[in-house]
PDB file of C-alpha atoms in Angstrom:
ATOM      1  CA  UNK A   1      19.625   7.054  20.905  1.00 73.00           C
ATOM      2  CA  UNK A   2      20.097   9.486  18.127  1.00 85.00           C
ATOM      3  CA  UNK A   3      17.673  10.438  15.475  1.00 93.00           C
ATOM      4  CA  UNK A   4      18.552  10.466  11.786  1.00 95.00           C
ATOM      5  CA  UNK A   5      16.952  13.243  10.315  1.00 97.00           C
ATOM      6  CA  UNK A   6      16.905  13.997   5.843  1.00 97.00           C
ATOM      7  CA  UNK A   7      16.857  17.577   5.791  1.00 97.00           C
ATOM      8  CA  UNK A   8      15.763  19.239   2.263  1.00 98.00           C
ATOM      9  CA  UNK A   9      15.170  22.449   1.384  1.00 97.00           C
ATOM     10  CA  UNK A  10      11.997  23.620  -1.153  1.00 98.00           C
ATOM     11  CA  UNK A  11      12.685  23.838  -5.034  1.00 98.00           C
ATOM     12  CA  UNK A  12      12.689  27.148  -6.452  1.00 97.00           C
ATOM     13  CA  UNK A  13       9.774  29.178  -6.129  1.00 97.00           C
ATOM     14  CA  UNK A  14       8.818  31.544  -8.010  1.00 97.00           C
ATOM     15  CA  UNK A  15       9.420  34.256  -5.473  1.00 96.00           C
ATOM     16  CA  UNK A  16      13.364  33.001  -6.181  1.00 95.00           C
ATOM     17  CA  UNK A  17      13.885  33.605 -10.102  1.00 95.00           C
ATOM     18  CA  UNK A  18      13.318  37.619  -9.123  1.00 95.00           C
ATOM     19  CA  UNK A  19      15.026  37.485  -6.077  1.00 92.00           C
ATOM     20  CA  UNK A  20      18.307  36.267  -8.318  1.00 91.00           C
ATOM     21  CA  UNK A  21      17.531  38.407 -10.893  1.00 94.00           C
ATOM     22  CA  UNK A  22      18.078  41.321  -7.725  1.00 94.00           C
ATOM     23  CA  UNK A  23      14.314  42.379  -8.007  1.00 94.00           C
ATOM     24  CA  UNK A  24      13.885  41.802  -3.962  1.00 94.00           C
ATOM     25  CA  UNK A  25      11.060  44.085  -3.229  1.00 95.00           C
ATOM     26  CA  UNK A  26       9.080  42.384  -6.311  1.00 96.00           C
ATOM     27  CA  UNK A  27      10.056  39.134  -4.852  1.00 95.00           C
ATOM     28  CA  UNK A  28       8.656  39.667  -1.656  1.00 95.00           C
ATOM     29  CA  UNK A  29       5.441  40.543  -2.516  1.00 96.00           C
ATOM     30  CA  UNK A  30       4.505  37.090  -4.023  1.00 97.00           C
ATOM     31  CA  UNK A  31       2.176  35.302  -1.308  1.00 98.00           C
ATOM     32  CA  UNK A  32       2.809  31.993  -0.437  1.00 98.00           C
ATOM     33  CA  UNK A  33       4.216  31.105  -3.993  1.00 98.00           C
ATOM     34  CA  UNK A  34       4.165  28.173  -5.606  1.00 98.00           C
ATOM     35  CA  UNK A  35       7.098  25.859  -7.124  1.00 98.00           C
ATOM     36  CA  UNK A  36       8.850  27.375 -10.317  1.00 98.00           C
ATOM     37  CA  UNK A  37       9.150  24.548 -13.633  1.00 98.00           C
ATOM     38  CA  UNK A  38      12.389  24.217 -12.313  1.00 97.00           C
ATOM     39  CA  UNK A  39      11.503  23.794  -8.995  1.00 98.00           C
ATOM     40  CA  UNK A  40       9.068  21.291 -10.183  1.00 98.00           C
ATOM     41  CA  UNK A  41      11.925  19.298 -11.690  1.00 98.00           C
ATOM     42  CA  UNK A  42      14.252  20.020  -8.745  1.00 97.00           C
ATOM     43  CA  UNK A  43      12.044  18.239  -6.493  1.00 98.00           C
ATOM     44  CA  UNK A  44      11.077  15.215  -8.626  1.00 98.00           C
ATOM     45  CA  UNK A  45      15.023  14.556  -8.866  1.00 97.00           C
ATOM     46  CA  UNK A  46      15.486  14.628  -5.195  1.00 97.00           C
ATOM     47  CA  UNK A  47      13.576  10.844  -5.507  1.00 95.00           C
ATOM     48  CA  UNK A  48      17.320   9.425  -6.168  1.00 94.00           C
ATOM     49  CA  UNK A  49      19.114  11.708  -4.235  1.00 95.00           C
ATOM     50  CA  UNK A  50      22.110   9.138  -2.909  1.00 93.00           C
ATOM     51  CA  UNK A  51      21.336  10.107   1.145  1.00 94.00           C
ATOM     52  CA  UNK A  52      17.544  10.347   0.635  1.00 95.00           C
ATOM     53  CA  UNK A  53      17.802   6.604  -0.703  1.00 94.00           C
ATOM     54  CA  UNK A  54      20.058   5.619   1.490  1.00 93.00           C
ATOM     55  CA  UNK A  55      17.828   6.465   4.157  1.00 93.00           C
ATOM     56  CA  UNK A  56      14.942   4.922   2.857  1.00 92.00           C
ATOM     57  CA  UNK A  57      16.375   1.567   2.853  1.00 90.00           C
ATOM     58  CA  UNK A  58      14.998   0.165   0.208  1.00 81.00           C
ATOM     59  CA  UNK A  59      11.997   0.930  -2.529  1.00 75.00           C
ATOM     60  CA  UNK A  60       9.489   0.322   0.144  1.00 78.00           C
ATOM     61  CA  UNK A  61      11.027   3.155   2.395  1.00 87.00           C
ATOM     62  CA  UNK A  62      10.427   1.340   5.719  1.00 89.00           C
ATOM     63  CA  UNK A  63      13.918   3.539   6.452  1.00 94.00           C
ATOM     64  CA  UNK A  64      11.846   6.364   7.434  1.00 97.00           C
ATOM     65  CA  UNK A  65       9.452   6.367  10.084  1.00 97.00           C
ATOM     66  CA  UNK A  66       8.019  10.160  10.054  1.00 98.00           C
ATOM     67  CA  UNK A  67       8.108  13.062   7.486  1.00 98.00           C
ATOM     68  CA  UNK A  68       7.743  16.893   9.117  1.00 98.00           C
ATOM     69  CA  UNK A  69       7.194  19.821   6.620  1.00 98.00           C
ATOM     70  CA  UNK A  70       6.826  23.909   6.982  1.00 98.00           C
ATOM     71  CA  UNK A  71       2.788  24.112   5.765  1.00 98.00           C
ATOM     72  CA  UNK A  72       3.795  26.576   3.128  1.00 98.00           C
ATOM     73  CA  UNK A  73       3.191  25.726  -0.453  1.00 98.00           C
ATOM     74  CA  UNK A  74       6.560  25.638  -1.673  1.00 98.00           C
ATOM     75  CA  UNK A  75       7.615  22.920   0.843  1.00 98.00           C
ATOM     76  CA  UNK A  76       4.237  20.665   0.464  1.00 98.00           C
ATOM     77  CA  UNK A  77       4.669  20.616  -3.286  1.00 98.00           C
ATOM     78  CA  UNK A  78       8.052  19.875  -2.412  1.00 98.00           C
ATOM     79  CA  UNK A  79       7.469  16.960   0.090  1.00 98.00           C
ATOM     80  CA  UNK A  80       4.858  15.828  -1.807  1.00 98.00           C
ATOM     81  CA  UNK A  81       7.031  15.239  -4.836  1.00 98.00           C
ATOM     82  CA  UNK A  82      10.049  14.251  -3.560  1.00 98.00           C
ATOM     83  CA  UNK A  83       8.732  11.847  -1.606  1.00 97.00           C
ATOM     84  CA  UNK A  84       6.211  10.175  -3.961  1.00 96.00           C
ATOM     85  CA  UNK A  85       7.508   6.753  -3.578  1.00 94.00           C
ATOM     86  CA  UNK A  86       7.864   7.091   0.309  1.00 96.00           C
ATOM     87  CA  UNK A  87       4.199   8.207   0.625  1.00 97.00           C
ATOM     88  CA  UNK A  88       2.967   5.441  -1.693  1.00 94.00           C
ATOM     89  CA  UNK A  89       4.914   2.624  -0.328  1.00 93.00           C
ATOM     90  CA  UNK A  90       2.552   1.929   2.583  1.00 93.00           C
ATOM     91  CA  UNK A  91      -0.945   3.052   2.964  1.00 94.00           C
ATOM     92  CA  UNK A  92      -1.681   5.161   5.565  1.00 95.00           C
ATOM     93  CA  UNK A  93       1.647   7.174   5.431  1.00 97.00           C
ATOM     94  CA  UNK A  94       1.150  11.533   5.368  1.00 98.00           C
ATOM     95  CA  UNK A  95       3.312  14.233   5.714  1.00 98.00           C
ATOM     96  CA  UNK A  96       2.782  16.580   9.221  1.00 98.00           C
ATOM     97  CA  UNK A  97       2.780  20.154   8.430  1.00 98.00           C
ATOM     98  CA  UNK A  98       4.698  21.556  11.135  1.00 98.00           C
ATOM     99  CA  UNK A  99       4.143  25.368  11.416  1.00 98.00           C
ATOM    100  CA  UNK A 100       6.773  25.731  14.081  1.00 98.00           C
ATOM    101  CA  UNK A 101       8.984  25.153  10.547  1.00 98.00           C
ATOM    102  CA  UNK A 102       7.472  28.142   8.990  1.00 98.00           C
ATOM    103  CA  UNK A 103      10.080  30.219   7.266  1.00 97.00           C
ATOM    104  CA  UNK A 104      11.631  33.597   9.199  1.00 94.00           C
ATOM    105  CA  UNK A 105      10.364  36.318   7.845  1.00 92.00           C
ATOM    106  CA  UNK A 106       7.276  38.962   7.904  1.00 93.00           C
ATOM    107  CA  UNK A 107       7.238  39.443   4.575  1.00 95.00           C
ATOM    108  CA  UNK A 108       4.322  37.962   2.067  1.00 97.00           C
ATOM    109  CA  UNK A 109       6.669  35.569   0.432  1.00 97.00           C
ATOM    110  CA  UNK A 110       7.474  33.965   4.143  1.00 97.00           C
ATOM    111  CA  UNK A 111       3.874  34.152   4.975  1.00 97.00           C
ATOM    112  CA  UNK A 112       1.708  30.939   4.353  1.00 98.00           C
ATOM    113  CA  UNK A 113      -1.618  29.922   3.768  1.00 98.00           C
ATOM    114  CA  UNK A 114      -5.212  29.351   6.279  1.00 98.00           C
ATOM    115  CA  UNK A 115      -6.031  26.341   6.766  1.00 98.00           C
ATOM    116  CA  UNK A 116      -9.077  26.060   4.823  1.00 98.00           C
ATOM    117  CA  UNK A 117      -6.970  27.268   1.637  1.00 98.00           C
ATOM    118  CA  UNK A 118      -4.225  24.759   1.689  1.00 98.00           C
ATOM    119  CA  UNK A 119      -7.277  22.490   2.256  1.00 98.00           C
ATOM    120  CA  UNK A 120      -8.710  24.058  -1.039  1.00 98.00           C
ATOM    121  CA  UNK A 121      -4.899  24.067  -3.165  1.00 98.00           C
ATOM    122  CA  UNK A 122      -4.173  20.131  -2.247  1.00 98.00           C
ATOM    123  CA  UNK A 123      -7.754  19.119  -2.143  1.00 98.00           C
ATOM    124  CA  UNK A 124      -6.527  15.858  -4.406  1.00 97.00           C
ATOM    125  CA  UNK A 125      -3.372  15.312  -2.279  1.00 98.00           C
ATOM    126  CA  UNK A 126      -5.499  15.483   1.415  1.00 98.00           C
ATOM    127  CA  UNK A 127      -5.394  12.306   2.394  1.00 97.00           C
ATOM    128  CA  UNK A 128      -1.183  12.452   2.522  1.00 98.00           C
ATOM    129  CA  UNK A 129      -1.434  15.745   4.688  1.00 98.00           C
ATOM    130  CA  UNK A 130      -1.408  14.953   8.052  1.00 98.00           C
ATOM    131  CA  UNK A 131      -2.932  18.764   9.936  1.00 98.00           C
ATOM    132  CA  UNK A 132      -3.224  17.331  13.605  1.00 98.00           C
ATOM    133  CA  UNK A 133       0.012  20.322  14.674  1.00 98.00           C
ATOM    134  CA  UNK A 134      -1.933  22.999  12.560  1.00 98.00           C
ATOM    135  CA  UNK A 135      -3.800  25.796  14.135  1.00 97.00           C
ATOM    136  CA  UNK A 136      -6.090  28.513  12.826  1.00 97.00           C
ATOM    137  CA  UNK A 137      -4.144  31.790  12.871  1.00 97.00           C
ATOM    138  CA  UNK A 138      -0.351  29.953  12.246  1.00 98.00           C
ATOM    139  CA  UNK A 139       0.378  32.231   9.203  1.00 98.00           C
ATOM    140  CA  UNK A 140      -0.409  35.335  10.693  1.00 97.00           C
ATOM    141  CA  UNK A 141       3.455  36.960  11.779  1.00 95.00           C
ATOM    142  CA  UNK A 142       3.001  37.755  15.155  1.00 95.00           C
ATOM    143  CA  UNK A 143       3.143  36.049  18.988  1.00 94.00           C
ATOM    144  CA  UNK A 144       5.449  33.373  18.942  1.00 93.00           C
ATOM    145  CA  UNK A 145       5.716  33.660  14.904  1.00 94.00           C
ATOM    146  CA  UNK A 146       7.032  36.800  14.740  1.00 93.00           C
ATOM    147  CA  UNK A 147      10.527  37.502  13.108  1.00 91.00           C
ATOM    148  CA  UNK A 148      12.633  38.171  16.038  1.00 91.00           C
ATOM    149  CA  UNK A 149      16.025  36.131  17.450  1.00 90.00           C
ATOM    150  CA  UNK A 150      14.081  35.654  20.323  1.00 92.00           C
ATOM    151  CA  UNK A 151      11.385  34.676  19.057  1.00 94.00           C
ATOM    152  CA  UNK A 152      12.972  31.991  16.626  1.00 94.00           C
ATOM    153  CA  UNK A 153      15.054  30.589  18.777  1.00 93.00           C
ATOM    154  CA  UNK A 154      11.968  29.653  21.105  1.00 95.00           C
ATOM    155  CA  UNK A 155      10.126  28.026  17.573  1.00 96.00           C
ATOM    156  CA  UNK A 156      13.231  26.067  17.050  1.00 96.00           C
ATOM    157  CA  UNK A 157      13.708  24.721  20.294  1.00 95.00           C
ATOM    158  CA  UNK A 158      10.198  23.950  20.375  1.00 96.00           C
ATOM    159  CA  UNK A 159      10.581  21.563  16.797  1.00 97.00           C
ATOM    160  CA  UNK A 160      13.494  20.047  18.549  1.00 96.00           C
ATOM    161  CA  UNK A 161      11.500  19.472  21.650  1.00 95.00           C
ATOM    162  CA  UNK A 162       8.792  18.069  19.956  1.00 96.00           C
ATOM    163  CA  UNK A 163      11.542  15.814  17.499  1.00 96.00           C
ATOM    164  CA  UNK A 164      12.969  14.252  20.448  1.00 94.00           C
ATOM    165  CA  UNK A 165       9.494  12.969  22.009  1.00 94.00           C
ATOM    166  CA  UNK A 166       8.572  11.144  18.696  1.00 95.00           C
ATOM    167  CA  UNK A 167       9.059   7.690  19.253  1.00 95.00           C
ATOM    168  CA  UNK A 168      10.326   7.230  15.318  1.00 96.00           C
ATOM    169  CA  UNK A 169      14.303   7.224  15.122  1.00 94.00           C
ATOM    170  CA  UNK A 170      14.985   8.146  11.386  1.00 96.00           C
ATOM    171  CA  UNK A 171      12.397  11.551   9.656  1.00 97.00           C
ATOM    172  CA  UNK A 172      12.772  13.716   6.864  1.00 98.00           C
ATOM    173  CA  UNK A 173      12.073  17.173   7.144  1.00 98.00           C
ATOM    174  CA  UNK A 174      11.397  19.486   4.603  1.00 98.00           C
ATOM    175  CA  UNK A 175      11.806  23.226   4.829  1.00 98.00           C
ATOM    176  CA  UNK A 176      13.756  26.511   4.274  1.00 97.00           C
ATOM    177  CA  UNK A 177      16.607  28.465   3.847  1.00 95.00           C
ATOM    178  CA  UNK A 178      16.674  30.474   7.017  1.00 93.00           C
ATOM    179  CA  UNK A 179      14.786  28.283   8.789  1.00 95.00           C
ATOM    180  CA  UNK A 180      17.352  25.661   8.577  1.00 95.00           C
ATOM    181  CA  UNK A 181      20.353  28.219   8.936  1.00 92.00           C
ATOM    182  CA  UNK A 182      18.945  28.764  12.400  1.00 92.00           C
ATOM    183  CA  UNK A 183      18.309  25.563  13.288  1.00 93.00           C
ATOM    184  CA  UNK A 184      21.412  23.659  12.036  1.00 92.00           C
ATOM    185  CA  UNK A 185      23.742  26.813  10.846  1.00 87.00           C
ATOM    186  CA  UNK A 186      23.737  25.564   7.693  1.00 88.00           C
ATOM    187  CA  UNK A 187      22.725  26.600   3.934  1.00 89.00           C
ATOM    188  CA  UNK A 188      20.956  25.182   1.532  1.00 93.00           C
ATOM    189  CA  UNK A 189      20.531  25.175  -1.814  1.00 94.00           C
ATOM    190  CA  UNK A 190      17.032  24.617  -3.331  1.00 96.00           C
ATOM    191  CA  UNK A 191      16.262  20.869  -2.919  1.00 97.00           C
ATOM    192  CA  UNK A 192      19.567  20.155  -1.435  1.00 96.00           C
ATOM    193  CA  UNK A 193      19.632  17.453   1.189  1.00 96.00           C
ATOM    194  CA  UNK A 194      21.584  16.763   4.199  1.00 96.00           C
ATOM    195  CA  UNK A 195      21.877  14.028   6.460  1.00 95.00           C
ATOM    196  CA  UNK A 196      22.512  14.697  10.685  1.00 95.00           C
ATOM    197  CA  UNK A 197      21.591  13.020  13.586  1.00 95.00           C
ATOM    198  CA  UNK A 198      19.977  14.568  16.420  1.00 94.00           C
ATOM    199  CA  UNK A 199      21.313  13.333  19.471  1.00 90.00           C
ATOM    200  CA  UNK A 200      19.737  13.193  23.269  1.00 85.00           C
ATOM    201  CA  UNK A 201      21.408  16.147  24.327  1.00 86.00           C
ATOM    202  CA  UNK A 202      19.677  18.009  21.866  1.00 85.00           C
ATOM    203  CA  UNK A 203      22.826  18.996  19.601  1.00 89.00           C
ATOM    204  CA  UNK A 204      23.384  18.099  15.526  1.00 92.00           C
ATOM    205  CA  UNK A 205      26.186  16.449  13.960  1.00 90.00           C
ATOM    206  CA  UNK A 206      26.573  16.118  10.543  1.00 90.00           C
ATOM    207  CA  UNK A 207      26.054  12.792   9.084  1.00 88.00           C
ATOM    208  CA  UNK A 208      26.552  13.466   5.408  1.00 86.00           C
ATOM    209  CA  UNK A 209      28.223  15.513   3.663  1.00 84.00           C
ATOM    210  CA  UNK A 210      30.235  16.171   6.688  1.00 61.00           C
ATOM    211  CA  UNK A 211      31.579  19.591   5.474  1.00 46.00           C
ATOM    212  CA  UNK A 212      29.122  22.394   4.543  1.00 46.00           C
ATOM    213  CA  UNK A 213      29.469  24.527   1.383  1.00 47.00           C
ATOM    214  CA  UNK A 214      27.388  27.171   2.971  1.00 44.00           C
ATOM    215  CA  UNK A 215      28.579  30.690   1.820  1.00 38.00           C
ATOM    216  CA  UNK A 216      26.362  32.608   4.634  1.00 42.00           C
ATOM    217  CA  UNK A 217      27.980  30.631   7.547  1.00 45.00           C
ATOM    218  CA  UNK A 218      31.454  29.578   6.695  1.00 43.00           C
ATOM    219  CA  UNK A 219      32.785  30.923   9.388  1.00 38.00           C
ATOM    220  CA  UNK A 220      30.369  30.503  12.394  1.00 40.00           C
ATOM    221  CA  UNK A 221      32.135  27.401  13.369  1.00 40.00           C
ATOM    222  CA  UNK A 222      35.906  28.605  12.493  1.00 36.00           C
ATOM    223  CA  UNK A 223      35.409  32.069  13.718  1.00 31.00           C
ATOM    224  CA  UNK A 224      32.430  32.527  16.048  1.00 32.00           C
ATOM    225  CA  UNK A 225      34.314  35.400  17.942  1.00 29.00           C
ATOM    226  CA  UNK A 226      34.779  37.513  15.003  1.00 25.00           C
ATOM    227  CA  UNK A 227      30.963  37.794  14.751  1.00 27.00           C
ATOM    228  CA  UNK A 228      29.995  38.093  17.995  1.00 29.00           C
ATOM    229  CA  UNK A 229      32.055  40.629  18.926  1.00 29.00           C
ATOM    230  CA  UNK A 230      31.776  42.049  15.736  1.00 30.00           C
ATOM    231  CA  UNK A 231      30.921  46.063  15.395  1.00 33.00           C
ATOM    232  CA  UNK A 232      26.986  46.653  16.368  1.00 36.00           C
ATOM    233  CA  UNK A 233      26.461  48.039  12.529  1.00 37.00           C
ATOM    234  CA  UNK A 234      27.165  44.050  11.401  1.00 35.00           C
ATOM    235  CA  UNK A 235      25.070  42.545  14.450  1.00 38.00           C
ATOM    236  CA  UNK A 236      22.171  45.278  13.602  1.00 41.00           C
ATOM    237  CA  UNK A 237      22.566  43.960   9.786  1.00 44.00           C
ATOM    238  CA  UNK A 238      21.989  40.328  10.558  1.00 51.00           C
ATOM    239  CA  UNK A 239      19.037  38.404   9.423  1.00 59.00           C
ATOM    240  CA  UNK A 240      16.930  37.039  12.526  1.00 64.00           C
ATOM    241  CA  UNK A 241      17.287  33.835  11.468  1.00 58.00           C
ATOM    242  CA  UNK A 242      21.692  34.393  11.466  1.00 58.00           C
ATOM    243  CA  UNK A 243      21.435  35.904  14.644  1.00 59.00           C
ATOM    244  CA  UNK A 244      19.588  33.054  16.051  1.00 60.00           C
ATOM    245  CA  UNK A 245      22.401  30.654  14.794  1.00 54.00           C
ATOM    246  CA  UNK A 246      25.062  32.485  16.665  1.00 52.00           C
ATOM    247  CA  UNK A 247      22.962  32.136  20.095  1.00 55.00           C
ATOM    248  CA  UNK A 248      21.873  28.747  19.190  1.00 56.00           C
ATOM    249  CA  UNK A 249      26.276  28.009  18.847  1.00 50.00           C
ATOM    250  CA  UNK A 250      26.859  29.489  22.488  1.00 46.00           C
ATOM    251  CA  UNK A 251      27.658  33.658  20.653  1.00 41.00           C
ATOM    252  CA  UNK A 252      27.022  36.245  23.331  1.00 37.00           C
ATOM    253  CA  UNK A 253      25.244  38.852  20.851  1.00 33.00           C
ATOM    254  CA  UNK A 254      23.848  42.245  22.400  1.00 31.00           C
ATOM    255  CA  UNK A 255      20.455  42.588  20.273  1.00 28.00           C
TER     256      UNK A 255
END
C-alpha cells in the first residue's frame, strides 16, 4: 500500500526577509521566529492550493487521515492556518508536532521552542496540538538532533519509520526547507506543496508536480556522480542536510 503524503513548506518568517536581503548572520540570530505578514497570507492561500484540495476530498477533508508538523513556530502557525478547514471539519482532529521534523541546523533561527512555551504562544489553539511525540529537551541541538549527515539521516529514517507504522494512508506534513531537501531531495518554496507517495519499500515518488523546479538539487538525480565524486572543497561546502540527500540517493560521499 502506498501512503499519500501533502508536503508544505512554512510561509516566510521573519528570519527570511533578512536572509534575502543577504543579512545572514542577522538572520540567524532570530529565535524560533514567527510568520512574516506575508507569510501570514502565504499560508492562508495554501487553503485552495489545487493538490491540497484534491487531497482533501471534499470540504469536509475526510481525504486526510493524519497531519505531522516540525514543533517550531513557523510551521504550527503554518499548519494551523493552512489547514483551518481540515482541523474544523471534524471534532477531535489536531496536528502532531513531530520533532524528528525539526529543521537542520544549530543555529537560533533552526532552534525551537520548550514545551511549556509553545504551550504558552498557542495557549488558544491547544486543543488542535496534538504533543504525545514531544519530549522535554527536543530543541536543544545535540544527541540525535545535532546537525550532522549522520545524524540527519538517522532523524529521517526514523520519521519514515514511524510514517509507515501509522495505520492512516493519505497525511500532510508540514515543514522545512532543508529538512525536506534531505528527506525527499527536493526544494521548496515558502508554502509550496507537493504531492508523493511513500511506498512499502520505503522510497518516494513524485505524485504531483512530477518534475521539481528545485535550483539546489537539479542535478542530484541527472548527475549524482558529478557530486559525489566531486573535489573534497565542494563535499566540505555542503549543507548537512545536501549531504544527507546524496547518501539518502545511494552517493558514496567521504565526510
Amino acid at each position: 500500500m502506498i501512503k499519500s503524503v501533502c508536503f508544505i513548506r512554512h510561509g516566510q518568517a521573519m528570519h527570511n526577509i533578512p536572509y534575502e536581503q543577504g543579512k545572514r548572520d542577522e538572520a540567524i540570530k532570530i529565535l524560533d521566529p514567527e510568520l512574516s505578514d506575508l507569510g501570514t497570507e502565504q499560508a492562508k492561500s495554501v487553503q485552495t492550493d489545487p493538490l491540497l484540495l484534491e487531497a482533501m476530498g471534499g470540504e469536509d477533508g475526510n481525504g486526510i487521515e493524519l497531519v505531522v508538523v516540525s514543533p517550531l513556530r513557523r510551521t504550527i502557525q503554518t499548519a494551523l492556518l493552512a489547514l483551518e478547514k481540515w482541523l474544523a471539519g471534524k471534532e477531535g482532529r489536531k496536528l502532531v508536532l513531530m520533532p524528528d521534523l525539526q529543521e537542520t541546523g544549530e543555529v537560533p533561527c533552526d532552534t525551537g521552542s520548550p514545551i511549556d512555551k509553545i504551550k504558552d504562544i498557542f495557549k488558544e489553539q491547544l486543543h488542535l496540538l496534538d504533543f504525545s511525540a514531544m519530549y522535554d529537551g527536543w530543541e536543544r541541538k545535540e544527541g540525535v538532533n545535532l546537525d550532522t549527515a549522520k545524524t540527519i539521516q538517522a532523524r529521517l529514517g526514523r520519521f519514515e519509520l514511524w510514517l509507515k507504522g501509522r495505520p492512516e494512508h493519505s497525511a500532510v506534513v508540514v515543514a522545512h526547507h532543508n529538512l525536506l531537501l534531505g528527506l525527499l531531495r527536493v526544494s521548496f518554496r515558502n508554502c509550496e506543496v507537493r504531492r508523493l507517495g511513500l511506498k512499502g519499500d520505503g522510497t518516494w515518488h513524485a505524485i504531483k508536480p512530477h518534475v521539481t523546479t528545485s535550483d539546489e538539487v537539479s542535478n542530484l538525480n541527472t548527475q549524482p556522480e558529478f557530486i559525489s565524486h566531486g573535489p573534497p572543497s565542494l563535499v566540505a561546502g555542503m549543507r548537512p542536510s545536501i549531504r544527507a540527500a546524496l547518501l539518502r540517493g545511494g552517493c558514496a560521499l567521504v565526510l
